[in-house]
Amino acid sequence: RHARLTPALLARQIDALIAARQGHLADKPVAEVARSIGRVAERLLDRQDDLRRRAVAGITAVTGQSREMVELTLDRMAADWTESSLLELLRTEFGDPRALDGFIARGGSLVRAYGQGLTVHVLSGNVVGVGVTSLIRSLLVKSATLGKSAVGEPVLPALFARALYDEDPALGSCIAVAYWPGGDEALESTALSRADAVVAYGSADAVEAVRRRTPAGAVFLGYGHRVSFGVLAREAMSASEAEAHAEDAALAVSIFDQQGCVSPHLFFVEEGGEVAPADWAAMLARAMESV
């Protein structure tokens, strides 16, 4: 079940997000933002927590993935959302995360980093958790955050936003997750026309459609269709290693039902190794059957 939005209701929500950012997020230390998000991540990693249980039950019911697959995905995704992981991400990106809080000295100059006022995310549902990662990174740069969830996986982004509000109402008031049918011009125009940044996931056509409607002055980040592949050099085709490589390849292909951006769709195997490409293909077939 989801709210039936109108352009007027969505505009009110956007007004509230922008006001909340100005009042609660723009001057909030980024370390506190990471800490609050990290508390939600710890709940999602705790298999006894009601939030984790609701997430697993909901995602399993909506996506049709096995419970074991959903559990594994949450374990690996939420590990990237812990406080320590987020602080390490910020250090990697900015050197000193405090650049998001105020001016810092760097190379004889004073520098500061600013995020956009409002970031609108158009999410896809092919891989559970990717949408939440996108929302989190928006909050880390102190941007008011509106997420349009995907029909294929509307559960986790909404649960995350609600749990964040429970942990930190001030920060939680700066994020909203909604759903409307893709291509609803009135609602999408309302959202996109107010955006300072737009992040879109989906097919090449879907991403391009959002790009065309993004305001000229807004930052646009599009993540469209991708095809990944693997390469095995002849040195990897030794009699002692080829079978293990086939097992690794089968798992990489099978996880997320080959829907992930980095799910290989083909492999190039070099000739001249101890195991011929055709023989390795047979190993891969047996490993795929096992997986």
PDB file of C-alpha atoms in Angstrom:
ATOM      1  CA  ARG A   1       0.000   0.000   0.000  1.00  0.00           C
ATOM      2  CA  HIS A   2       1.218   3.483  -0.784  1.00  0.00           C
ATOM      3  CA  ALA A   3      -0.142   6.998  -0.746  1.00  0.00           C
ATOM      4  CA  ARG A   4      -1.857   8.291  -3.861  1.00  0.00           C
ATOM      5  CA  LEU A   5       0.061  11.503  -4.331  1.00  0.00           C
ATOM      6  CA  THR A   6      -1.136  14.629  -6.102  1.00  0.00           C
ATOM      7  CA  PRO A   7       1.190  17.349  -7.364  1.00  0.00           C
ATOM      8  CA  ALA A   8      -0.028  19.616  -4.558  1.00  0.00           C
ATOM      9  CA  LEU A   9       0.743  17.028  -1.865  1.00  0.00           C
ATOM     10  CA  LEU A  10       4.152  16.298  -3.348  1.00  0.00           C
ATOM     11  CA  ALA A  11       4.952  20.021  -3.499  1.00  0.00           C
ATOM     12  CA  ARG A  12       4.064  20.330   0.196  1.00  0.00           C
ATOM     13  CA  GLN A  13       6.370  17.425   0.991  1.00  0.00           C
ATOM     14  CA  ILE A  14       9.213  19.045  -0.948  1.00  0.00           C
ATOM     15  CA  ASP A  15       8.645  22.341   0.877  1.00  0.00           C
ATOM     16  CA  ALA A  16       8.889  20.456   4.172  1.00  0.00           C
ATOM     17  CA  LEU A  17      12.105  18.699   3.123  1.00  0.00           C
ATOM     18  CA  ILE A  18      13.793  21.950   2.096  1.00  0.00           C
ATOM     19  CA  ALA A  19      12.747  23.664   5.319  1.00  0.00           C
ATOM     20  CA  ALA A  20      13.930  20.689   7.395  1.00  0.00           C
ATOM     21  CA  ARG A  21      17.303  20.711   5.697  1.00  0.00           C
ATOM     22  CA  GLN A  22      17.771  24.380   6.469  1.00  0.00           C
ATOM     23  CA  GLY A  23      16.708  23.918  10.073  1.00  0.00           C
ATOM     24  CA  HIS A  24      18.277  20.567  10.938  1.00  0.00           C
ATOM     25  CA  LEU A  25      20.812  19.344   8.376  1.00  0.00           C
ATOM     26  CA  ALA A  26      22.720  22.229   6.808  1.00  0.00           C
ATOM     27  CA  ASP A  27      24.636  22.897  10.043  1.00  0.00           C
ATOM     28  CA  LYS A  28      24.589  19.364  11.486  1.00  0.00           C
ATOM     29  CA  PRO A  29      28.108  17.883  11.878  1.00  0.00           C
ATOM     30  CA  VAL A  30      28.594  15.200   9.266  1.00  0.00           C
ATOM     31  CA  ALA A  31      29.893  12.823  11.952  1.00  0.00           C
ATOM     32  CA  GLU A  32      26.480  13.021  13.638  1.00  0.00           C
ATOM     33  CA  VAL A  33      24.754  12.270  10.332  1.00  0.00           C
ATOM     34  CA  ALA A  34      26.930   9.164   9.904  1.00  0.00           C
ATOM     35  CA  ARG A  35      26.275   8.132  13.500  1.00  0.00           C
ATOM     36  CA  SER A  36      22.487   8.266  13.125  1.00  0.00           C
ATOM     37  CA  ILE A  37      22.528   6.381   9.826  1.00  0.00           C
ATOM     38  CA  GLY A  38      24.901   3.858  11.388  1.00  0.00           C
ATOM     39  CA  ARG A  39      22.411   3.114  14.165  1.00  0.00           C
ATOM     40  CA  VAL A  40      19.821   2.164  11.535  1.00  0.00           C
ATOM     41  CA  ALA A  41      22.414  -0.018   9.804  1.00  0.00           C
ATOM     42  CA  GLU A  42      23.144  -1.841  13.062  1.00  0.00           C
ATOM     43  CA  ARG A  43      19.445  -2.607  13.405  1.00  0.00           C
ATOM     44  CA  LEU A  44      19.322  -3.961   9.868  1.00  0.00           C
ATOM     45  CA  LEU A  45      22.325  -6.176  10.638  1.00  0.00           C
ATOM     46  CA  ASP A  46      20.718  -7.554  13.824  1.00  0.00           C
ATOM     47  CA  ARG A  47      18.669 -10.604  12.851  1.00  0.00           C
ATOM     48  CA  GLN A  48      16.671 -10.321  16.078  1.00  0.00           C
ATOM     49  CA  ASP A  49      15.632  -6.713  15.475  1.00  0.00           C
ATOM     50  CA  ASP A  50      12.061  -6.086  14.344  1.00  0.00           C
ATOM     51  CA  LEU A  51      13.276  -3.728  11.604  1.00  0.00           C
ATOM     52  CA  ARG A  52      15.450  -6.474  10.139  1.00  0.00           C
ATOM     53  CA  ARG A  53      12.616  -8.990  10.337  1.00  0.00           C
ATOM     54  CA  ARG A  54      10.161  -6.641   8.631  1.00  0.00           C
ATOM     55  CA  ALA A  55      12.691  -5.878   5.911  1.00  0.00           C
ATOM     56  CA  VAL A  56      13.373  -9.543   5.187  1.00  0.00           C
ATOM     57  CA  ALA A  57       9.680 -10.468   5.155  1.00  0.00           C
ATOM     58  CA  GLY A  58       8.692  -7.539   2.958  1.00  0.00           C
ATOM     59  CA  ILE A  59      11.535  -7.847   0.451  1.00  0.00           C
ATOM     60  CA  THR A  60      11.034 -11.598   0.154  1.00  0.00           C
ATOM     61  CA  ALA A  61       7.312 -11.168  -0.493  1.00  0.00           C
ATOM     62  CA  VAL A  62       7.696  -8.373  -3.049  1.00  0.00           C
ATOM     63  CA  THR A  63      10.735  -9.527  -5.024  1.00  0.00           C
ATOM     64  CA  GLY A  64      10.249 -13.289  -4.955  1.00  0.00           C
ATOM     65  CA  GLN A  65      13.874 -13.777  -3.935  1.00  0.00           C
ATOM     66  CA  SER A  66      14.624 -16.501  -1.438  1.00  0.00           C
ATOM     67  CA  ARG A  67      14.840 -15.556   2.217  1.00  0.00           C
ATOM     68  CA  GLU A  68      18.474 -16.684   2.261  1.00  0.00           C
ATOM     69  CA  MET A  69      19.303 -14.373  -0.645  1.00  0.00           C
ATOM     70  CA  VAL A  70      17.609 -11.422   1.046  1.00  0.00           C
ATOM     71  CA  GLU A  71      19.416 -12.120   4.330  1.00  0.00           C
ATOM     72  CA  LEU A  72      22.779 -12.238   2.553  1.00  0.00           C
ATOM     73  CA  THR A  73      22.056  -9.045   0.633  1.00  0.00           C
ATOM     74  CA  LEU A  74      21.078  -7.147   3.765  1.00  0.00           C
ATOM     75  CA  ASP A  75      24.172  -8.364   5.603  1.00  0.00           C
ATOM     76  CA  ARG A  76      26.470  -7.112   2.865  1.00  0.00           C
ATOM     77  CA  MET A  77      24.621  -3.906   2.023  1.00  0.00           C
ATOM     78  CA  ALA A  78      24.060  -2.740   5.595  1.00  0.00           C
ATOM     79  CA  ALA A  79      27.725  -3.348   6.422  1.00  0.00           C
ATOM     80  CA  ASP A  80      28.477  -0.415   4.088  1.00  0.00           C
ATOM     81  CA  TRP A  81      26.044   1.802   6.000  1.00  0.00           C
ATOM     82  CA  THR A  82      27.616   1.487   9.450  1.00  0.00           C
ATOM     83  CA  GLU A  83      29.132   4.574  11.057  1.00  0.00           C
ATOM     84  CA  SER A  84      32.707   3.389  10.552  1.00  0.00           C
ATOM     85  CA  SER A  85      32.097   2.508   6.887  1.00  0.00           C
ATOM     86  CA  LEU A  86      30.475   5.865   6.170  1.00  0.00           C
ATOM     87  CA  LEU A  87      33.277   7.814   7.845  1.00  0.00           C
ATOM     88  CA  GLU A  88      35.819   5.864   5.814  1.00  0.00           C
ATOM     89  CA  LEU A  89      33.857   6.649   2.641  1.00  0.00           C
ATOM     90  CA  LEU A  90      33.885  10.349   3.538  1.00  0.00           C
ATOM     91  CA  ARG A  91      37.617  10.287   4.221  1.00  0.00           C
ATOM     92  CA  THR A  92      38.185   8.636   0.854  1.00  0.00           C
ATOM     93  CA  GLU A  93      36.090  11.234  -0.958  1.00  0.00           C
ATOM     94  CA  PHE A  94      37.031  14.402   0.903  1.00  0.00           C
ATOM     95  CA  GLY A  95      40.259  13.649   2.757  1.00  0.00           C
ATOM     96  CA  ASP A  96      38.844  15.345   5.841  1.00  0.00           C
ATOM     97  CA  PRO A  97      35.047  14.897   6.254  1.00  0.00           C
ATOM     98  CA  ARG A  98      34.929  18.132   8.254  1.00  0.00           C
ATOM     99  CA  ALA A  99      35.107  19.961   4.911  1.00  0.00           C
ATOM    100  CA  LEU A 100      31.338  19.383   4.845  1.00  0.00           C
ATOM    101  CA  ASP A 101      30.991  21.250   8.161  1.00  0.00           C
ATOM    102  CA  GLY A 102      33.123  24.319   7.501  1.00  0.00           C
ATOM    103  CA  PHE A 103      36.311  25.636   5.969  1.00  0.00           C
ATOM    104  CA  ILE A 104      39.450  23.567   6.512  1.00  0.00           C
ATOM    105  CA  ALA A 105      43.062  24.254   5.603  1.00  0.00           C
ATOM    106  CA  ARG A 106      44.407  22.371   2.595  1.00  0.00           C
ATOM    107  CA  GLY A 107      47.531  23.177   0.588  1.00  0.00           C
ATOM    108  CA  GLY A 108      47.772  26.708   1.904  1.00  0.00           C
ATOM    109  CA  SER A 109      44.129  27.469   1.122  1.00  0.00           C
ATOM    110  CA  LEU A 110      40.814  27.225   2.937  1.00  0.00           C
ATOM    111  CA  VAL A 111      38.338  24.842   1.287  1.00  0.00           C
ATOM    112  CA  ARG A 112      34.806  23.697   1.965  1.00  0.00           C
ATOM    113  CA  ALA A 113      32.431  21.176   0.353  1.00  0.00           C
ATOM    114  CA  TYR A 114      28.727  21.804  -0.199  1.00  0.00           C
ATOM    115  CA  GLY A 115      25.995  19.418  -1.234  1.00  0.00           C
ATOM    116  CA  GLN A 116      22.895  20.330  -3.256  1.00  0.00           C
ATOM    117  CA  GLY A 117      19.824  21.753  -1.567  1.00  0.00           C
ATOM    118  CA  LEU A 118      17.420  19.048  -2.785  1.00  0.00           C
ATOM    119  CA  THR A 119      18.389  15.777  -4.444  1.00  0.00           C
ATOM    120  CA  VAL A 120      15.699  13.696  -6.149  1.00  0.00           C
ATOM    121  CA  HIS A 121      16.443   9.995  -6.602  1.00  0.00           C
ATOM    122  CA  VAL A 122      14.608   7.854  -9.161  1.00  0.00           C
ATOM    123  CA  LEU A 123      15.363   4.361  -7.922  1.00  0.00           C
ATOM    124  CA  SER A 124      15.313   0.938  -9.552  1.00  0.00           C
ATOM    125  CA  GLY A 125      14.455  -2.372  -7.948  1.00  0.00           C
ATOM    126  CA  ASN A 126      16.805  -4.830  -9.656  1.00  0.00           C
ATOM    127  CA  VAL A 127      19.260  -5.062  -6.726  1.00  0.00           C
ATOM    128  CA  VAL A 128      18.022  -4.681  -3.159  1.00  0.00           C
ATOM    129  CA  GLY A 129      19.807  -1.966  -1.213  1.00  0.00           C
ATOM    130  CA  VAL A 130      21.309   0.087  -4.026  1.00  0.00           C
ATOM    131  CA  GLY A 131      18.573   2.686  -3.650  1.00  0.00           C
ATOM    132  CA  VAL A 132      19.237   3.065   0.071  1.00  0.00           C
ATOM    133  CA  THR A 133      22.948   3.560  -0.620  1.00  0.00           C
ATOM    134  CA  SER A 134      22.011   6.389  -2.981  1.00  0.00           C
ATOM    135  CA  LEU A 135      19.763   8.035  -0.382  1.00  0.00           C
ATOM    136  CA  ILE A 136      22.432   7.744   2.309  1.00  0.00           C
ATOM    137  CA  ARG A 137      25.115   9.393   0.204  1.00  0.00           C
ATOM    138  CA  SER A 138      22.771  12.276  -0.473  1.00  0.00           C
ATOM    139  CA  LEU A 139      22.218  12.801   3.246  1.00  0.00           C
ATOM    140  CA  LEU A 140      25.958  12.628   3.931  1.00  0.00           C
ATOM    141  CA  VAL A 141      26.496  15.757   1.830  1.00  0.00           C
ATOM    142  CA  LYS A 142      23.626  17.406   3.731  1.00  0.00           C
ATOM    143  CA  SER A 143      21.141  17.425   0.896  1.00  0.00           C
ATOM    144  CA  ALA A 144      17.405  17.209   1.449  1.00  0.00           C
ATOM    145  CA  THR A 145      16.498  13.867  -0.074  1.00  0.00           C
ATOM    146  CA  LEU A 146      13.430  12.706  -1.984  1.00  0.00           C
ATOM    147  CA  GLY A 147      13.369   9.119  -3.230  1.00  0.00           C
ATOM    148  CA  LYS A 148      10.931   7.687  -5.772  1.00  0.00           C
ATOM    149  CA  SER A 149      10.923   3.986  -5.020  1.00  0.00           C
ATOM    150  CA  ALA A 150      10.690   1.319  -7.694  1.00  0.00           C
ATOM    151  CA  VAL A 151       7.615  -0.825  -8.156  1.00  0.00           C
ATOM    152  CA  GLY A 152       9.891  -3.883  -8.053  1.00  0.00           C
ATOM    153  CA  GLU A 153      11.307  -3.099  -4.603  1.00  0.00           C
ATOM    154  CA  PRO A 154       9.460  -0.396  -2.661  1.00  0.00           C
ATOM    155  CA  VAL A 155      10.119  -1.863   0.779  1.00  0.00           C
ATOM    156  CA  LEU A 156      13.653  -1.159   1.988  1.00  0.00           C
ATOM    157  CA  PRO A 157      13.933   2.555   1.077  1.00  0.00           C
ATOM    158  CA  ALA A 158      10.694   3.299   2.927  1.00  0.00           C
ATOM    159  CA  LEU A 159      11.674   1.202   5.961  1.00  0.00           C
ATOM    160  CA  PHE A 160      15.061   2.915   6.069  1.00  0.00           C
ATOM    161  CA  ALA A 161      13.541   6.406   5.946  1.00  0.00           C
ATOM    162  CA  ARG A 162      11.065   5.584   8.719  1.00  0.00           C
ATOM    163  CA  ALA A 163      13.726   3.962  10.906  1.00  0.00           C
ATOM    164  CA  LEU A 164      16.022   6.962  10.458  1.00  0.00           C
ATOM    165  CA  TYR A 165      13.204   9.238  11.636  1.00  0.00           C
ATOM    166  CA  ASP A 166      12.743   7.022  14.701  1.00  0.00           C
ATOM    167  CA  GLU A 167      16.466   7.212  15.491  1.00  0.00           C
ATOM    168  CA  ASP A 168      16.937  10.915  14.702  1.00  0.00           C
ATOM    169  CA  PRO A 169      13.697  12.849  14.009  1.00  0.00           C
ATOM    170  CA  ALA A 170      15.573  15.981  12.908  1.00  0.00           C
ATOM    171  CA  LEU A 171      17.627  14.113  10.327  1.00  0.00           C
ATOM    172  CA  GLY A 172      14.688  11.874   9.430  1.00  0.00           C
ATOM    173  CA  SER A 173      12.594  14.907   8.534  1.00  0.00           C
ATOM    174  CA  CYS A 174      15.091  15.652   5.735  1.00  0.00           C
ATOM    175  CA  ILE A 175      14.293  12.486   3.778  1.00  0.00           C
ATOM    176  CA  ALA A 176      11.072  11.249   2.192  1.00  0.00           C
ATOM    177  CA  VAL A 177      10.411   8.153   0.115  1.00  0.00           C
ATOM    178  CA  ALA A 178       7.363   8.021  -2.126  1.00  0.00           C
ATOM    179  CA  TYR A 179       6.032   6.022  -5.033  1.00  0.00           C
ATOM    180  CA  TRP A 180       4.183   7.017  -8.163  1.00  0.00           C
ATOM    181  CA  PRO A 181       3.868   5.215 -11.489  1.00  0.00           C
ATOM    182  CA  GLY A 182       6.805   5.862 -13.778  1.00  0.00           C
ATOM    183  CA  GLY A 183       5.989   8.391 -16.457  1.00  0.00           C
ATOM    184  CA  ASP A 184       3.425  10.322 -14.388  1.00  0.00           C
ATOM    185  CA  GLU A 185       4.278  13.682 -15.938  1.00  0.00           C
ATOM    186  CA  ALA A 186       2.508  15.873 -13.383  1.00  0.00           C
ATOM    187  CA  LEU A 187       4.205  14.284 -10.368  1.00  0.00           C
ATOM    188  CA  GLU A 188       7.613  13.929 -11.997  1.00  0.00           C
ATOM    189  CA  SER A 189       7.562  17.511 -13.175  1.00  0.00           C
ATOM    190  CA  THR A 190       6.712  18.640  -9.655  1.00  0.00           C
ATOM    191  CA  ALA A 191       9.660  16.717  -8.222  1.00  0.00           C
ATOM    192  CA  LEU A 192      12.233  17.367 -10.920  1.00  0.00           C
ATOM    193  CA  SER A 193      11.479  21.063 -11.313  1.00  0.00           C
ATOM    194  CA  ARG A 194      12.531  21.675  -7.688  1.00  0.00           C
ATOM    195  CA  ALA A 195      15.657  19.504  -7.777  1.00  0.00           C
ATOM    196  CA  ASP A 196      19.185  20.836  -7.464  1.00  0.00           C
ATOM    197  CA  ALA A 197      20.476  17.334  -8.251  1.00  0.00           C
ATOM    198  CA  VAL A 198      18.857  14.273  -9.801  1.00  0.00           C
ATOM    199  CA  VAL A 199      20.095  10.691  -9.498  1.00  0.00           C
ATOM    200  CA  ALA A 200      18.357   8.222 -11.823  1.00  0.00           C
ATOM    201  CA  TYR A 201      18.635   4.438 -12.059  1.00  0.00           C
ATOM    202  CA  GLY A 202      16.960   2.266 -14.688  1.00  0.00           C
ATOM    203  CA  SER A 203      16.993   1.291 -18.330  1.00  0.00           C
ATOM    204  CA  ALA A 204      18.722   3.504 -20.864  1.00  0.00           C
ATOM    205  CA  ASP A 205      15.365   4.852 -22.034  1.00  0.00           C
ATOM    206  CA  ALA A 206      14.140   5.525 -18.490  1.00  0.00           C
ATOM    207  CA  VAL A 207      17.328   7.343 -17.506  1.00  0.00           C
ATOM    208  CA  GLU A 208      17.286   9.423 -20.687  1.00  0.00           C
ATOM    209  CA  ALA A 209      13.643  10.378 -20.087  1.00  0.00           C
ATOM    210  CA  VAL A 210      14.539  11.689 -16.618  1.00  0.00           C
ATOM    211  CA  ARG A 211      17.623  13.452 -17.971  1.00  0.00           C
ATOM    212  CA  ARG A 212      15.536  15.365 -20.538  1.00  0.00           C
ATOM    213  CA  ARG A 213      13.241  16.669 -17.805  1.00  0.00           C
ATOM    214  CA  THR A 214      15.972  17.635 -15.345  1.00  0.00           C
ATOM    215  CA  PRO A 215      16.398  21.430 -14.969  1.00  0.00           C
ATOM    216  CA  ALA A 216      19.314  22.849 -16.928  1.00  0.00           C
ATOM    217  CA  GLY A 217      21.142  24.035 -13.825  1.00  0.00           C
ATOM    218  CA  ALA A 218      20.785  20.805 -11.838  1.00  0.00           C
ATOM    219  CA  VAL A 219      23.449  18.140 -11.433  1.00  0.00           C
ATOM    220  CA  PHE A 220      22.398  14.888 -13.166  1.00  0.00           C
ATOM    221  CA  LEU A 221      23.817  11.450 -12.385  1.00  0.00           C
ATOM    222  CA  GLY A 222      22.442   8.630 -14.521  1.00  0.00           C
ATOM    223  CA  TYR A 223      23.001   4.923 -13.937  1.00  0.00           C
ATOM    224  CA  GLY A 224      21.536   3.150 -16.928  1.00  0.00           C
ATOM    225  CA  HIS A 225      21.856  -0.274 -18.509  1.00  0.00           C
ATOM    226  CA  ARG A 226      25.203  -2.012 -18.093  1.00  0.00           C
ATOM    227  CA  VAL A 227      26.658  -5.270 -19.390  1.00  0.00           C
ATOM    228  CA  SER A 228      29.569  -6.751 -17.457  1.00  0.00           C
ATOM    229  CA  PHE A 229      31.946  -9.479 -18.563  1.00  0.00           C
ATOM    230  CA  GLY A 230      34.845 -11.513 -17.212  1.00  0.00           C
ATOM    231  CA  VAL A 231      38.262 -12.257 -18.657  1.00  0.00           C
ATOM    232  CA  LEU A 232      40.336 -15.338 -17.835  1.00  0.00           C
ATOM    233  CA  ALA A 233      43.939 -15.292 -19.048  1.00  0.00           C
ATOM    234  CA  ARG A 234      45.669 -18.516 -20.015  1.00  0.00           C
ATOM    235  CA  GLU A 235      47.715 -18.318 -16.801  1.00  0.00           C
ATOM    236  CA  ALA A 236      44.462 -18.782 -14.875  1.00  0.00           C
ATOM    237  CA  MET A 237      43.580 -21.882 -16.880  1.00  0.00           C
ATOM    238  CA  SER A 238      45.853 -24.253 -14.970  1.00  0.00           C
ATOM    239  CA  ALA A 239      44.558 -27.693 -14.082  1.00  0.00           C
ATOM    240  CA  SER A 240      44.738 -26.823 -10.388  1.00  0.00           C
ATOM    241  CA  GLU A 241      42.859 -23.495 -10.578  1.00  0.00           C
ATOM    242  CA  ALA A 242      40.366 -23.670 -13.453  1.00  0.00           C
ATOM    243  CA  GLU A 243      37.645 -25.462 -11.471  1.00  0.00           C
ATOM    244  CA  ALA A 244      37.766 -22.895  -8.661  1.00  0.00           C
ATOM    245  CA  HIS A 245      37.520 -20.068 -11.192  1.00  0.00           C
ATOM    246  CA  ALA A 246      34.454 -21.750 -12.712  1.00  0.00           C
ATOM    247  CA  GLU A 247      32.802 -21.922  -9.279  1.00  0.00           C
ATOM    248  CA  ASP A 248      33.555 -18.249  -8.624  1.00  0.00           C
ATOM    249  CA  ALA A 249      32.205 -17.303 -12.050  1.00  0.00           C
ATOM    250  CA  ALA A 250      28.996 -19.282 -11.541  1.00  0.00           C
ATOM    251  CA  LEU A 251      28.306 -17.508  -8.260  1.00  0.00           C
ATOM    252  CA  ALA A 252      29.034 -14.079  -9.768  1.00  0.00           C
ATOM    253  CA  VAL A 253      26.609 -14.784 -12.616  1.00  0.00           C
ATOM    254  CA  SER A 254      23.855 -16.248 -10.463  1.00  0.00           C
ATOM    255  CA  ILE A 255      23.728 -13.725  -7.626  1.00  0.00           C
ATOM    256  CA  PHE A 256      20.879 -11.196  -8.061  1.00  0.00           C
ATOM    257  CA  ASP A 257      19.588 -13.440 -10.887  1.00  0.00           C
ATOM    258  CA  GLN A 258      22.092 -11.703 -13.187  1.00  0.00           C
ATOM    259  CA  GLN A 259      20.318  -8.367 -12.685  1.00  0.00           C
ATOM    260  CA  GLY A 260      23.233  -6.552 -11.040  1.00  0.00           C
ATOM    261  CA  CYS A 261      25.377  -4.032 -12.912  1.00  0.00           C
ATOM    262  CA  VAL A 262      28.444  -6.171 -12.213  1.00  0.00           C
ATOM    263  CA  SER A 263      26.745  -9.525 -12.932  1.00  0.00           C
ATOM    264  CA  PRO A 264      28.803 -11.030 -15.795  1.00  0.00           C
ATOM    265  CA  HIS A 265      26.882 -11.849 -18.955  1.00  0.00           C
ATOM    266  CA  LEU A 266      29.799 -13.454 -20.765  1.00  0.00           C
ATOM    267  CA  PHE A 267      33.388 -14.584 -20.241  1.00  0.00           C
ATOM    268  CA  PHE A 268      36.384 -14.351 -22.546  1.00  0.00           C
ATOM    269  CA  VAL A 269      38.746 -17.252 -21.968  1.00  0.00           C
ATOM    270  CA  GLU A 270      42.224 -17.128 -23.502  1.00  0.00           C
ATOM    271  CA  GLU A 271      43.543 -20.125 -25.357  1.00  0.00           C
ATOM    272  CA  GLY A 272      46.895 -21.692 -24.543  1.00  0.00           C
ATOM    273  CA  GLY A 273      46.296 -22.684 -20.939  1.00  0.00           C
ATOM    274  CA  GLU A 274      46.308 -26.198 -19.514  1.00  0.00           C
ATOM    275  CA  VAL A 275      42.490 -26.184 -19.677  1.00  0.00           C
ATOM    276  CA  ALA A 276      40.964 -25.308 -23.035  1.00  0.00           C
ATOM    277  CA  PRO A 277      38.125 -22.745 -23.200  1.00  0.00           C
ATOM    278  CA  ALA A 278      35.602 -25.371 -24.253  1.00  0.00           C
ATOM    279  CA  ASP A 279      36.555 -27.599 -21.315  1.00  0.00           C
ATOM    280  CA  TRP A 280      36.290 -24.625 -18.944  1.00  0.00           C
ATOM    281  CA  ALA A 281      32.827 -23.894 -20.345  1.00  0.00           C
ATOM    282  CA  ALA A 282      31.809 -27.413 -19.304  1.00  0.00           C
ATOM    283  CA  MET A 283      33.193 -26.747 -15.810  1.00  0.00           C
ATOM    284  CA  LEU A 284      31.172 -23.525 -15.705  1.00  0.00           C
ATOM    285  CA  ALA A 285      28.017 -25.363 -16.756  1.00  0.00           C
ATOM    286  CA  ARG A 286      28.411 -27.868 -13.915  1.00  0.00           C
ATOM    287  CA  ALA A 287      29.126 -25.064 -11.433  1.00  0.00           C
ATOM    288  CA  MET A 288      26.067 -23.130 -12.632  1.00  0.00           C
ATOM    289  CA  GLU A 289      23.896 -26.201 -12.104  1.00  0.00           C
ATOM    290  CA  SER A 290      25.268 -26.589  -8.582  1.00  0.00           C
ATOM    291  CA  VAL A 291      24.680 -22.920  -7.714  1.00  0.00           C
TER     292      VAL A 291
END
